[in-house]
XYZ file of C-alpha atoms in Angstrom:
741
model
C 5.266 3.174 -59.197
C 6.809 0.104 -57.535
C 4.691 -1.112 -54.544
C 6.170 -1.651 -51.070
C 5.442 -5.361 -51.385
C 7.390 -5.626 -54.641
C 10.250 -4.009 -52.980
C 10.078 -6.677 -50.261
C 10.033 -9.407 -52.929
C 13.293 -8.112 -54.337
C 14.961 -8.323 -50.985
C 14.323 -12.002 -50.871
C 16.026 -12.813 -54.186
C 19.414 -11.331 -53.457
C 22.328 -13.752 -54.119
C 22.521 -16.447 -51.476
C 26.152 -15.429 -50.509
C 25.067 -11.989 -49.659
C 22.170 -13.293 -47.533
C 24.494 -15.583 -45.645
C 27.064 -12.875 -44.960
C 24.303 -10.529 -43.736
C 22.754 -13.212 -41.627
C 26.098 -14.010 -39.999
C 26.357 -10.452 -38.952
C 22.843 -10.300 -37.484
C 23.473 -13.503 -35.560
C 26.573 -12.287 -34.243
C 25.014 -9.119 -32.961
C 22.315 -11.105 -31.237
C 24.760 -13.190 -29.142
C 27.660 -11.089 -28.362
C 28.787 -10.597 -24.776
C 29.882 -6.925 -25.295
C 27.975 -4.092 -26.885
C 28.478 -3.458 -30.592
C 30.139 -0.221 -31.746
C 26.747 1.427 -32.164
C 25.733 0.440 -28.674
C 29.010 1.821 -27.220
C 28.198 5.137 -28.722
C 25.044 5.350 -26.592
C 24.372 4.060 -23.130
C 22.406 0.931 -23.130
C 18.730 1.860 -23.742
C 15.696 1.288 -21.600
C 13.162 -1.120 -23.248
C 9.502 -0.792 -22.845
C 7.352 -3.641 -24.448
C 3.619 -2.861 -24.692
C 1.254 -5.753 -25.715
C -2.447 -5.336 -26.137
C -5.040 -8.139 -26.204
C -7.423 -9.456 -28.962
C -7.031 -6.617 -31.278
C -7.042 -6.620 -35.052
C -4.414 -5.294 -37.561
C -6.400 -2.195 -38.654
C -7.862 -1.099 -35.288
C -5.426 1.724 -34.365
C -5.326 4.969 -36.342
C -1.909 4.646 -37.802
C -2.859 1.374 -39.293
C -6.053 2.543 -40.884
C -8.556 2.463 -38.013
C -11.129 5.142 -37.079
C -10.554 4.533 -33.327
C -8.982 7.450 -31.649
C -5.293 6.489 -30.819
C -3.326 9.809 -30.977
C -0.647 8.637 -28.683
C 0.162 5.399 -30.576
C -0.078 7.491 -33.823
C 2.486 9.943 -32.404
C 4.861 7.139 -31.618
C 4.472 5.862 -35.135
C 4.998 9.235 -36.628
C 8.325 9.669 -34.773
C 9.379 6.086 -35.037
C 8.780 3.122 -37.412
C 5.796 0.987 -38.378
C 6.293 -2.647 -39.400
C 3.844 -3.732 -41.973
C 4.476 -7.528 -41.859
C 5.046 -8.311 -38.247
C 3.665 -11.534 -36.724
C 2.357 -13.063 -33.426
C 1.307 -16.700 -32.847
C -2.517 -16.344 -33.101
C -3.417 -16.834 -29.456
C -2.799 -15.167 -26.062
C -0.826 -17.734 -24.061
C 1.487 -18.937 -26.878
C 2.188 -15.311 -27.908
C 3.205 -14.282 -24.342
C 5.413 -17.403 -23.988
C 7.026 -16.669 -27.423
C 7.393 -12.916 -26.781
C 9.097 -13.355 -23.314
C 11.323 -16.224 -24.326
C 12.447 -15.521 -27.921
C 11.351 -19.116 -28.868
C 8.551 -20.586 -30.634
C 5.764 -21.296 -28.102
C 6.068 -25.086 -28.154
C 9.834 -24.806 -27.273
C 8.798 -22.747 -24.310
C 6.172 -25.324 -23.239
C 2.949 -23.472 -24.248
C 1.958 -24.900 -27.604
C -1.687 -24.637 -26.781
C -3.208 -23.013 -23.651
C -2.903 -23.535 -19.850
C -3.587 -27.235 -19.885
C -1.110 -30.132 -19.802
C -1.607 -32.254 -22.974
C 0.873 -34.859 -22.029
C 3.794 -33.619 -24.261
C 6.622 -31.234 -23.501
C 5.491 -28.777 -26.185
C 2.062 -28.608 -24.592
C 2.648 -28.500 -20.760
C 0.778 -25.272 -20.291
C 3.574 -23.782 -18.251
C 6.598 -21.622 -19.358
C 9.359 -24.220 -19.035
C 12.758 -23.908 -17.456
C 14.528 -24.639 -20.814
C 13.629 -21.053 -21.646
C 14.549 -17.757 -20.037
C 12.413 -14.636 -20.065
C 13.772 -11.295 -21.234
C 13.761 -10.068 -17.683
C 15.821 -13.067 -16.670
C 18.189 -12.529 -19.547
C 18.742 -8.778 -18.823
C 19.011 -8.713 -15.010
C 22.628 -9.925 -15.140
C 23.484 -6.785 -17.167
C 22.154 -4.548 -14.414
C 18.662 -3.979 -15.873
C 15.841 -3.407 -13.442
C 12.740 -5.222 -14.465
C 9.054 -4.332 -14.085
C 5.781 -5.669 -15.336
C 2.081 -4.599 -15.230
C -0.846 -6.455 -16.709
C -1.721 -9.852 -17.856
C 0.633 -12.818 -17.241
C -1.238 -15.944 -18.474
C 1.619 -18.413 -18.898
C 1.043 -20.698 -15.905
C -1.619 -23.138 -14.729
C -0.901 -22.266 -11.060
C -3.241 -19.208 -10.728
C -4.453 -19.643 -7.016
C -2.931 -17.305 -4.513
C -2.309 -20.196 -2.105
C -0.753 -22.348 -4.690
C 2.770 -22.591 -6.218
C 4.277 -19.362 -7.715
C 7.485 -20.653 -9.274
C 6.177 -19.460 -12.628
C 4.774 -16.113 -11.662
C 6.445 -12.886 -12.752
C 8.514 -12.270 -9.632
C 9.929 -15.802 -10.049
C 10.620 -15.362 -13.760
C 12.875 -12.322 -13.474
C 10.746 -9.237 -12.663
C 11.562 -7.126 -9.710
C 7.995 -5.682 -9.410
C 4.653 -6.928 -10.713
C 1.092 -5.603 -10.602
C -1.496 -7.456 -12.680
C -3.535 -10.611 -13.239
C -2.242 -14.216 -13.409
C -5.148 -15.498 -15.475
C -6.160 -14.522 -19.025
C -9.469 -12.542 -18.687
C -11.894 -11.065 -16.212
C -13.911 -8.094 -15.177
C -12.219 -4.734 -15.948
C -13.899 -3.283 -12.871
C -12.962 -6.080 -10.466
C -10.402 -8.490 -11.935
C -9.907 -11.941 -10.534
C -6.323 -13.078 -9.552
C -5.282 -9.515 -9.152
C -1.715 -9.602 -7.629
C 0.865 -7.213 -6.368
C 4.250 -8.911 -6.541
C 3.285 -12.373 -4.971
C 0.341 -11.233 -2.934
C -3.355 -11.389 -3.975
C -5.155 -8.089 -3.600
C -8.810 -6.939 -3.931
C -9.339 -4.000 -6.179
C -11.482 -2.472 -3.419
C -9.278 -3.040 -0.420
C -5.808 -2.323 -1.736
C -3.876 -0.052 0.739
C -1.433 1.006 -2.010
C -3.880 1.859 -4.851
C -7.216 3.542 -4.181
C -8.417 5.388 -7.304
C -11.815 7.142 -7.089
C -12.989 4.667 -9.749
C -11.243 1.332 -10.416
C -10.727 0.336 -14.076
C -8.171 -2.237 -14.852
C -6.724 -0.560 -17.922
C -6.056 2.565 -15.909
C -4.559 0.491 -13.070
C -2.183 -1.111 -15.494
C -0.997 2.330 -16.794
C -0.903 3.868 -13.312
C 1.314 1.138 -11.985
C 3.647 1.431 -15.028
C 3.890 5.095 -14.279
C 4.659 4.368 -10.597
C 7.500 1.904 -11.394
C 9.050 4.399 -13.873
C 9.039 7.159 -11.245
C 10.411 4.913 -8.589
C 13.136 3.633 -10.869
C 14.218 7.155 -11.763
C 14.334 8.035 -8.033
C 15.989 4.887 -6.754
C 18.207 3.462 -9.515
C 18.736 6.120 -12.218
C 22.331 4.795 -13.161
C 20.826 1.478 -14.492
C 18.536 0.913 -17.397
C 15.180 -0.754 -17.075
C 13.039 -3.359 -18.946
C 9.310 -2.939 -18.617
C 6.580 -5.129 -19.941
C 3.079 -3.604 -19.997
C 0.477 -6.216 -21.026
C -2.933 -4.685 -21.353
C -6.054 -6.789 -21.441
C -7.804 -4.244 -23.594
C -9.610 -5.124 -25.862
C -10.238 -8.748 -24.698
C -13.823 -9.706 -23.818
C -15.785 -8.836 -21.736
C -16.612 -5.506 -23.412
C -16.204 -3.176 -20.469
C -15.555 0.528 -20.871
C -16.217 3.721 -19.088
C -19.240 5.792 -20.223
C -17.248 8.944 -21.068
C -15.071 6.927 -23.432
C -18.143 5.083 -25.053
C -19.791 8.487 -25.600
C -17.031 9.384 -28.200
C -18.222 6.532 -30.382
C -22.014 6.653 -29.890
C -23.695 6.212 -33.296
C -20.348 5.700 -34.981
C -20.957 2.065 -35.904
C -24.799 2.329 -36.629
C -24.082 1.818 -40.302
C -22.915 -1.747 -39.805
C -19.804 -3.752 -40.764
C -19.280 -3.101 -44.453
C -18.935 0.700 -44.485
C -16.474 0.609 -41.611
C -14.446 -2.072 -43.202
C -14.241 -0.372 -46.702
C -13.206 2.939 -45.088
C -10.396 1.234 -43.283
C -9.324 -0.514 -46.378
C -9.083 2.694 -48.278
C -7.144 4.335 -45.468
C -4.708 1.465 -45.369
C -3.983 1.643 -49.144
C -3.315 5.343 -48.814
C -1.019 4.714 -45.840
C 0.917 2.094 -47.929
C 0.159 -0.501 -45.469
C -1.300 -2.785 -48.105
C -0.606 -2.973 -51.750
C -3.107 -0.869 -53.645
C -3.907 -3.634 -56.080
C -4.647 -6.150 -53.312
C -8.283 -7.360 -52.959
C -10.012 -7.215 -49.625
C -11.111 -10.642 -48.225
C -14.845 -11.389 -48.072
C -16.905 -9.614 -45.478
C -18.444 -11.710 -42.741
C -21.970 -10.930 -41.513
C -24.937 -9.191 -43.108
C -25.998 -6.149 -41.250
C -29.549 -6.501 -42.650
C -29.842 -9.754 -40.861
C -28.833 -8.487 -37.491
C -31.986 -8.552 -35.249
C -30.879 -6.084 -32.515
C -28.798 -3.478 -34.351
C -28.508 -1.103 -31.413
C -27.041 -3.882 -29.281
C -24.674 -4.935 -32.034
C -23.394 -1.411 -32.731
C -23.031 -0.795 -28.970
C -20.654 -3.828 -28.829
C -18.262 -2.091 -31.195
C -18.717 1.298 -29.533
C -17.544 -0.272 -26.179
C -14.671 -2.108 -28.032
C -13.453 1.202 -29.508
C -13.735 2.893 -26.126
C -11.584 0.188 -24.512
C -8.822 0.822 -27.150
C -9.180 4.528 -26.726
C -8.670 4.228 -22.888
C -5.560 2.072 -23.420
C -4.111 4.680 -25.760
C -4.777 7.344 -23.179
C -2.778 5.253 -20.613
C 0.043 4.846 -23.057
C 0.096 8.590 -23.607
C 0.576 9.173 -19.777
C 3.337 6.523 -19.743
C 5.178 8.326 -22.454
C 4.635 11.673 -20.779
C 6.116 10.182 -17.620
C 9.205 9.028 -19.499
C 9.515 12.537 -20.946
C 9.055 14.194 -17.603
C 11.718 12.078 -15.920
C 14.177 12.420 -18.790
C 14.052 8.837 -19.896
C 12.199 9.099 -23.196
C 15.154 9.891 -25.382
C 16.915 6.591 -24.674
C 13.977 4.257 -24.258
C 13.072 1.818 -27.022
C 9.186 1.464 -27.122
C 7.741 -1.499 -28.907
C 3.994 -1.817 -29.299
C 2.344 -4.985 -30.594
C -0.844 -7.239 -30.196
C -1.010 -10.809 -29.116
C -3.345 -12.109 -31.868
C -5.889 -10.915 -34.407
C -9.448 -9.838 -33.671
C -11.417 -12.406 -31.615
C -14.622 -14.039 -33.240
C -15.415 -16.027 -30.038
C -19.067 -15.693 -29.024
C -18.751 -15.443 -25.330
C -21.883 -13.955 -23.715
C -23.678 -13.280 -26.926
C -26.460 -15.856 -26.560
C -29.672 -15.500 -24.498
C -31.639 -12.431 -23.606
C -31.195 -11.616 -19.986
C -32.663 -8.449 -18.427
C -31.115 -6.180 -15.751
C -32.675 -6.379 -12.309
C -33.880 -2.978 -10.827
C -32.025 -3.753 -7.574
C -29.276 -6.117 -6.368
C -30.604 -9.769 -6.006
C -27.475 -11.336 -4.442
C -25.627 -10.670 -1.188
C -23.022 -7.868 -1.514
C -19.294 -8.877 -1.335
C -17.029 -7.407 1.323
C -14.311 -5.030 -0.054
C -11.551 -7.430 1.045
C -13.133 -10.540 -0.711
C -11.275 -11.596 -3.759
C -13.142 -11.789 -6.984
C -12.826 -15.413 -8.200
C -12.142 -16.860 -11.640
C -12.254 -15.438 -15.128
C -15.970 -14.857 -15.248
C -17.542 -13.494 -12.072
C -21.168 -14.429 -11.369
C -21.974 -11.181 -9.705
C -20.815 -7.682 -9.099
C -19.384 -6.639 -5.766
C -22.719 -4.715 -5.034
C -24.758 -7.918 -5.634
C -26.041 -7.583 -9.185
C -25.972 -10.773 -11.238
C -23.515 -10.576 -14.298
C -25.585 -10.731 -17.394
C -25.117 -11.895 -20.942
C -26.983 -11.769 -24.153
C -28.852 -9.198 -26.216
C -31.206 -8.057 -23.348
C -28.461 -5.821 -21.832
C -26.169 -3.265 -23.356
C -22.530 -4.132 -22.791
C -20.102 -1.793 -21.032
C -21.022 -1.802 -17.280
C -19.687 -4.155 -14.649
C -22.747 -6.339 -14.720
C -22.317 -7.434 -18.336
C -20.035 -10.111 -19.873
C -20.214 -9.985 -23.571
C -17.798 -10.358 -26.569
C -18.059 -8.140 -29.667
C -18.550 -11.068 -32.120
C -17.437 -12.311 -35.485
C -18.784 -9.362 -37.539
C -16.848 -6.852 -35.750
C -13.787 -9.127 -35.534
C -13.812 -9.275 -39.358
C -13.827 -5.451 -39.320
C -10.828 -5.381 -36.862
C -8.843 -7.726 -39.135
C -9.423 -5.721 -42.232
C -8.412 -6.691 -44.936
C -7.371 -10.166 -43.967
C -8.903 -13.648 -43.544
C -9.725 -15.558 -40.337
C -9.223 -14.471 -36.673
C -7.562 -15.293 -33.425
C -6.806 -19.087 -33.316
C -6.047 -19.366 -37.104
C -2.688 -18.739 -38.870
C -4.055 -16.988 -41.868
C -3.060 -13.340 -41.892
C -6.063 -12.301 -39.832
C -5.079 -14.345 -36.988
C -1.336 -13.645 -36.840
C -0.756 -10.068 -38.259
C 0.037 -7.374 -35.712
C 1.134 -3.850 -35.902
C 4.576 -3.191 -34.529
C 5.425 0.373 -33.599
C 9.090 1.132 -32.676
C 9.915 4.425 -31.118
C 13.481 5.318 -29.899
C 14.673 8.877 -30.368
C 18.250 8.183 -29.638
C 18.398 4.867 -31.642
C 16.183 5.396 -34.763
C 17.833 7.724 -37.206
C 15.859 10.910 -37.954
C 15.816 10.118 -41.723
C 14.058 6.723 -40.896
C 11.280 8.164 -38.749
C 7.652 7.923 -39.840
C 8.631 5.202 -42.321
C 7.391 1.656 -43.028
C 9.500 -1.421 -42.531
C 8.178 -4.071 -44.963
C 10.522 -6.909 -44.058
C 8.734 -9.731 -42.163
C 9.332 -9.995 -38.451
C 8.043 -12.128 -35.525
C 7.707 -12.010 -31.819
C 10.777 -14.133 -31.462
C 12.821 -11.177 -32.708
C 12.011 -9.210 -29.575
C 14.314 -11.208 -27.345
C 17.136 -11.059 -29.929
C 16.703 -7.254 -30.112
C 16.918 -6.976 -26.423
C 19.971 -9.061 -26.274
C 21.565 -7.135 -29.040
C 20.925 -3.624 -27.678
C 21.767 -4.509 -23.952
C 25.101 -6.240 -24.875
C 24.253 -9.149 -22.541
C 25.362 -12.702 -23.306
C 22.275 -15.027 -23.850
C 22.687 -17.767 -21.275
C 23.450 -21.283 -22.347
C 22.322 -22.719 -19.086
C 20.562 -21.490 -15.896
C 20.633 -23.192 -12.549
C 22.106 -26.252 -14.135
C 19.451 -26.533 -16.871
C 20.426 -26.202 -20.515
C 18.642 -23.242 -22.200
C 17.235 -23.441 -25.743
C 18.967 -21.013 -28.053
C 16.826 -18.117 -29.228
C 15.178 -18.341 -32.639
C 14.928 -14.725 -33.667
C 16.917 -11.922 -35.283
C 17.623 -8.392 -33.976
C 15.535 -5.674 -35.394
C 18.470 -3.168 -34.974
C 19.181 -3.036 -38.762
C 15.583 -1.750 -39.368
C 16.179 1.104 -36.827
C 19.274 2.072 -38.908
C 17.537 1.883 -42.328
C 18.965 -1.448 -43.268
C 17.107 -4.544 -44.484
C 16.490 -7.524 -42.044
C 18.274 -10.704 -43.059
C 16.595 -13.861 -41.724
C 18.488 -17.100 -42.189
C 15.421 -19.428 -41.533
C 11.695 -19.376 -42.463
C 9.098 -18.211 -39.893
C 6.798 -20.993 -38.689
C 3.484 -21.281 -36.849
C 1.225 -23.906 -35.386
C -1.822 -23.506 -33.203
C -4.625 -26.130 -32.653
C -3.528 -27.925 -35.742
C -3.507 -24.672 -37.938
C -0.087 -24.625 -39.690
C 1.913 -22.146 -41.681
C 5.409 -21.389 -42.839
C 6.681 -18.237 -44.655
C 9.791 -18.284 -46.828
C 10.476 -14.859 -48.379
C 7.206 -13.683 -49.851
C 5.695 -17.204 -50.100
C 3.362 -18.473 -47.359
C 2.104 -22.039 -47.036
C -0.904 -22.299 -44.676
C -3.473 -24.884 -43.626
C -6.579 -24.894 -41.400
C -6.835 -27.675 -38.920
C -4.851 -30.886 -38.596
C -6.136 -32.378 -41.815
C -6.708 -29.227 -43.910
C -4.925 -29.107 -47.211
C -1.923 -26.782 -47.771
C -2.718 -23.477 -49.427
C -0.003 -21.384 -51.097
C 0.110 -17.635 -51.431
C 2.496 -15.135 -52.904
C 2.210 -12.377 -50.310
C 3.929 -9.840 -52.678
C 0.750 -9.584 -54.744
C -1.813 -11.337 -52.558
C -1.302 -10.434 -48.839
C -5.045 -11.046 -48.258
C -4.657 -14.673 -49.272
C -7.350 -14.852 -51.961
C -5.613 -16.751 -54.754
C -4.423 -20.304 -53.724
C -1.359 -21.180 -55.936
C -0.840 -24.624 -54.535
C -1.974 -26.426 -57.635
C 0.305 -24.345 -59.809
C 3.423 -24.889 -57.738
C 3.319 -28.413 -56.294
C 7.109 -28.558 -55.969
C 7.208 -25.406 -53.850
C 4.341 -26.753 -51.671
C 6.356 -29.983 -51.267
C 9.573 -28.108 -50.387
C 7.888 -25.747 -47.934
C 5.890 -28.527 -46.259
C 9.035 -30.405 -45.692
C 10.571 -27.291 -44.047
C 7.551 -27.090 -41.767
C 7.770 -30.695 -40.936
C 11.461 -30.539 -39.967
C 10.781 -27.441 -37.798
C 7.789 -29.200 -36.080
C 9.960 -32.230 -35.315
C 12.732 -30.172 -33.725
C 10.510 -27.736 -31.933
C 8.257 -30.022 -29.943
C 5.244 -29.336 -32.044
C 4.589 -33.021 -32.635
C 2.232 -34.788 -32.055
C 0.195 -32.247 -33.662
C -2.409 -30.641 -31.415
C -2.317 -33.512 -29.012
C -5.281 -34.826 -26.920
C -3.685 -37.232 -24.666
C -5.573 -40.477 -24.089
C -4.601 -40.313 -20.436
C -1.690 -40.811 -18.135
C -0.939 -43.085 -15.254
C -3.036 -42.387 -12.161
C -0.029 -41.699 -9.961
C 0.756 -38.661 -12.028
C -2.527 -36.940 -10.828
C -3.949 -35.945 -7.554
C -4.289 -38.585 -4.823
C -6.808 -36.521 -2.886
C -10.157 -37.998 -2.379
C -12.071 -34.953 -1.099
C -12.109 -31.504 -2.673
C -13.814 -28.407 -1.057
C -14.512 -25.740 -3.580
C -16.681 -22.664 -4.303
C -18.163 -20.736 -7.201
C -15.410 -19.434 -9.576
C -12.807 -22.044 -8.523
C -10.847 -24.082 -11.023
C -8.278 -26.854 -10.789
C -5.746 -27.719 -13.550
C -5.663 -31.242 -14.767
C -2.906 -32.473 -12.477
C -4.683 -31.112 -9.392
C -8.251 -32.093 -10.338
C -9.962 -35.129 -8.899
C -8.637 -38.339 -10.458
C -11.985 -39.823 -11.741
C -10.481 -42.314 -14.136
C -12.281 -45.572 -13.458
C -13.871 -44.158 -10.261
C -17.236 -42.946 -9.158
C -17.772 -39.735 -7.098
C -20.196 -37.974 -4.961
C -20.881 -34.169 -5.411
C -22.593 -31.827 -3.062
C -23.285 -28.383 -4.499
C -25.087 -25.268 -2.966
C -26.860 -22.973 -5.292
C -27.226 -19.708 -3.218
C -29.006 -17.657 -5.838
C -30.940 -19.200 -8.693
C -29.973 -19.009 -12.340
C -31.718 -19.949 -15.595
C -28.708 -21.537 -17.270
C -25.067 -22.386 -17.093
C -22.526 -24.914 -15.938
C -22.383 -25.661 -12.230
C -19.400 -28.145 -12.310
C -17.382 -29.423 -15.268
C -14.359 -31.582 -15.583
C -13.127 -32.551 -18.997
C -14.118 -31.627 -22.472
C -15.677 -32.875 -25.705
C -13.803 -36.258 -25.601
C -13.904 -37.332 -21.942
C -15.565 -35.709 -19.090
C -18.694 -34.855 -16.992
C -20.723 -31.686 -16.345
C -23.692 -30.765 -14.225
C -25.421 -27.785 -15.710
C -28.695 -25.908 -15.830
C -30.739 -25.344 -19.063
C -33.970 -23.448 -19.008
C -33.927 -23.789 -15.188
C -33.712 -27.609 -15.238
C -30.599 -29.436 -14.099
C -28.813 -31.784 -16.571
C -25.996 -34.269 -15.977
C -23.822 -34.970 -19.048
C -20.903 -37.524 -19.564
C -18.630 -38.044 -22.489
C -17.065 -41.409 -22.992
C -14.689 -41.346 -26.039
C -16.614 -38.403 -27.380
C -20.046 -40.135 -27.154
C -22.437 -37.984 -25.083
C -24.944 -39.292 -22.542
C -27.403 -36.871 -20.883
C -29.774 -37.225 -17.992
C -32.068 -34.264 -17.809
C -34.493 -33.479 -14.922
C -38.149 -32.983 -16.105
C -38.778 -30.132 -13.651
C -37.243 -26.731 -12.933
C -35.191 -26.198 -9.725
C -36.878 -24.453 -6.824
C -36.735 -20.659 -6.961
C -34.773 -20.322 -3.605
C -31.419 -21.689 -2.389
C -30.886 -25.247 -3.441
C -28.557 -28.038 -2.236
C -27.926 -30.605 -4.944
C -26.408 -34.041 -4.293
C -25.124 -36.047 -7.259
C -23.684 -39.517 -7.149
C -22.083 -41.569 -9.879
C -21.570 -45.229 -8.966
C -19.144 -47.777 -10.312
C -21.955 -49.499 -12.320
C -22.746 -46.210 -14.144
C -25.900 -45.495 -12.128
C -26.464 -41.823 -11.555
C -28.722 -40.057 -8.958
C -29.317 -36.333 -8.565
C -31.316 -35.256 -5.452
C -32.378 -32.092 -3.663
C -32.915 -33.062 -0.006
C -35.344 -35.940 -0.100
C -36.546 -35.262 -3.613
C -35.063 -37.195 -6.428
C -34.684 -34.931 -9.519
C -33.386 -37.334 -11.987
C -31.831 -40.830 -12.045
C -30.541 -43.093 -14.803
C -27.562 -44.732 -16.113
C -24.428 -43.768 -18.084
C -21.833 -46.209 -19.627
C -19.877 -46.171 -16.371
C -17.062 -44.109 -14.834
C -14.572 -42.389 -17.187
C -12.221 -44.772 -18.856
C -9.601 -41.859 -19.233
C -8.592 -38.946 -17.120
C -10.119 -35.868 -18.821
C -7.741 -33.501 -20.699
C -9.227 -30.426 -19.128
C -9.329 -29.515 -15.426
C -12.305 -28.920 -13.065
C -14.132 -25.682 -13.108
C -17.019 -24.397 -10.918
C -19.477 -22.093 -12.509
C -18.333 -22.313 -16.139
C -16.591 -24.552 -18.825
C -14.140 -22.399 -20.605
C -12.123 -25.124 -22.562
C -13.667 -28.135 -24.380
C -17.385 -28.275 -23.680
C -18.680 -31.502 -22.124
C -22.262 -30.887 -22.909
C -24.030 -29.583 -26.052
C -23.669 -26.095 -24.855
C -21.378 -23.293 -26.055
C -18.348 -22.749 -23.874
C -17.904 -21.120 -21.376
C -21.682 -21.242 -20.631
C -21.370 -19.452 -17.221
C -23.891 -20.021 -14.588
C -26.216 -17.046 -14.344
C -26.869 -17.551 -10.616
C -24.571 -17.929 -7.720
C -22.777 -21.009 -6.405
C -21.669 -21.437 -2.786
C -19.926 -24.421 -1.256
C -19.127 -27.397 -3.395
C -17.674 -30.761 -2.131
C -16.586 -33.556 -4.368
C -15.581 -36.966 -3.004
C -13.911 -39.581 -5.272
C -15.126 -43.168 -4.532
C -13.696 -46.481 -5.664
């Protein structure tokens, strides 16, 4: 019996002339100003794009997982499943690519939300791109968004909002501007352009606040309002869940469904998924499974480790429940029949170790002052709950409640990515493979439903599909700014049972990890200096047999294609870490007043290049460990942090680390620390009249740090020898930093 992947391979060896003719047709459909014949037969469809966060290829039921996802499974049964659809391996680049139809560097988000000194790495969705919402609005589409934005550095409610959802084409928005946070009390929570507290929101007061539910509830609200106020026009809605990104937060009734389900450990769950995937024809039955990561026998606290996966599964389950309610709303309002629903994920499973070290214990009663309902929860990682409990990490506390902040770890991420290699960050299949479910009763022929689409696709194709189906003209310029042409192809042929014809290869780059796919061949490398590996995905989708040595000419040809793409798409210089920029491009402020949870992007942070500074910081509740203040990363920067109760000052000069550690622990009560760095490199750290530590470092920083300033954590490049984000386990009050000459 011919495998599905062999059928894919045959499609890529059709005569060149046929490919070119089919390609021309696809490109024409993606850029026409009037609807095609098929579109004229039906009114323009509504479009609903659903994106989940940090989930693996095999997590949902219809892709082989044991997690309960009946609503996604039902959409798949009555629609299509794409078996070889791709994202960009990381949250911010994926969101920029999905919304713009460009590769992330072309949209300005080649890395994360930091400006690395080059146009492909500005950390902001640029104005040479348009969002799907901006593209569809001229055609009469109403546009709505709920959930995670995460494509701007400007996250503070009092700061600039020119790159927030309302300013990038969306009529309504409810969600978070940053990339992560508590599911019970998210930071940067925003309605339209106004910051709101989850506990003092006059428009939304559920009996129990849980962010996944809030995302679903607001999507439902906007659908109902649209039906009442503007039924003659179609809508575009973008629902960006934060499930199942760390922290592992879930409701107890959802966790209960999975209690004991993962006590057997990683390997049995992974094997069971692989067998289901083969039966579903999602993977060639002859393909091997990549190596398992993690030995269950070596796990010290198995109850804690299995609980991590129970909570993760519960988070996915809750998201599926919300998707079911959204679909029911579409059905009840008569909008389901002509709504294209696309479900996908932003990257593969996440092996990051956030919150997995240490062994904190839960206090019997609150130890910190309670927060007022109207207070805004600050930052990505809160230091306390609203009721005054410290937020805890490590194996001493079971994840799930609001006073925990824990990731599920590499072993379970390897399960999520069954049967592929690697994770989020990397561009091997485990990092970039996503399910894509397409459901559209009016647009997907009945004969095609519950079928697999084996042609490769990418996020860049979503914009092209929206342009094609809406009949809108893709803008060549906007507000006097030339717009980069879209990179993708329309997925409409797949809805009609026809193959997808792609004129160009598909490309990837993230943090120096590189890949290009041409037909069934994939060239991939880890890191900036990693060697190219070559795989034939027809027979080796799990990337187990490197064929680079057997096919050197193919490697050379594909590497040249990647290089040409990188040069035209603002990918180069590869994974830049700028040595610094002129002082006048940075903040000229001398005094900065901050508080726990605050952060400043690079261009707004203190300009400490060649300058000393004085820092005054109040610790209002003690903590055993964590970063108090950090500016910079592993190349250049400084950090004041606490380790085993003792304060430590660290500086990096050209990557070389200097540390000054206090011999004694901080006092148990509130503490006011005063740190000074002088122009000759002398450092003093005091508490009142008591000198805690003094010494000398090589001097002020010779370069402006790449990373911005953060209070209470260090989420990007770690300055000290700790594991980022290393959040402070106590509570920080007022912080004042003054730059000196």
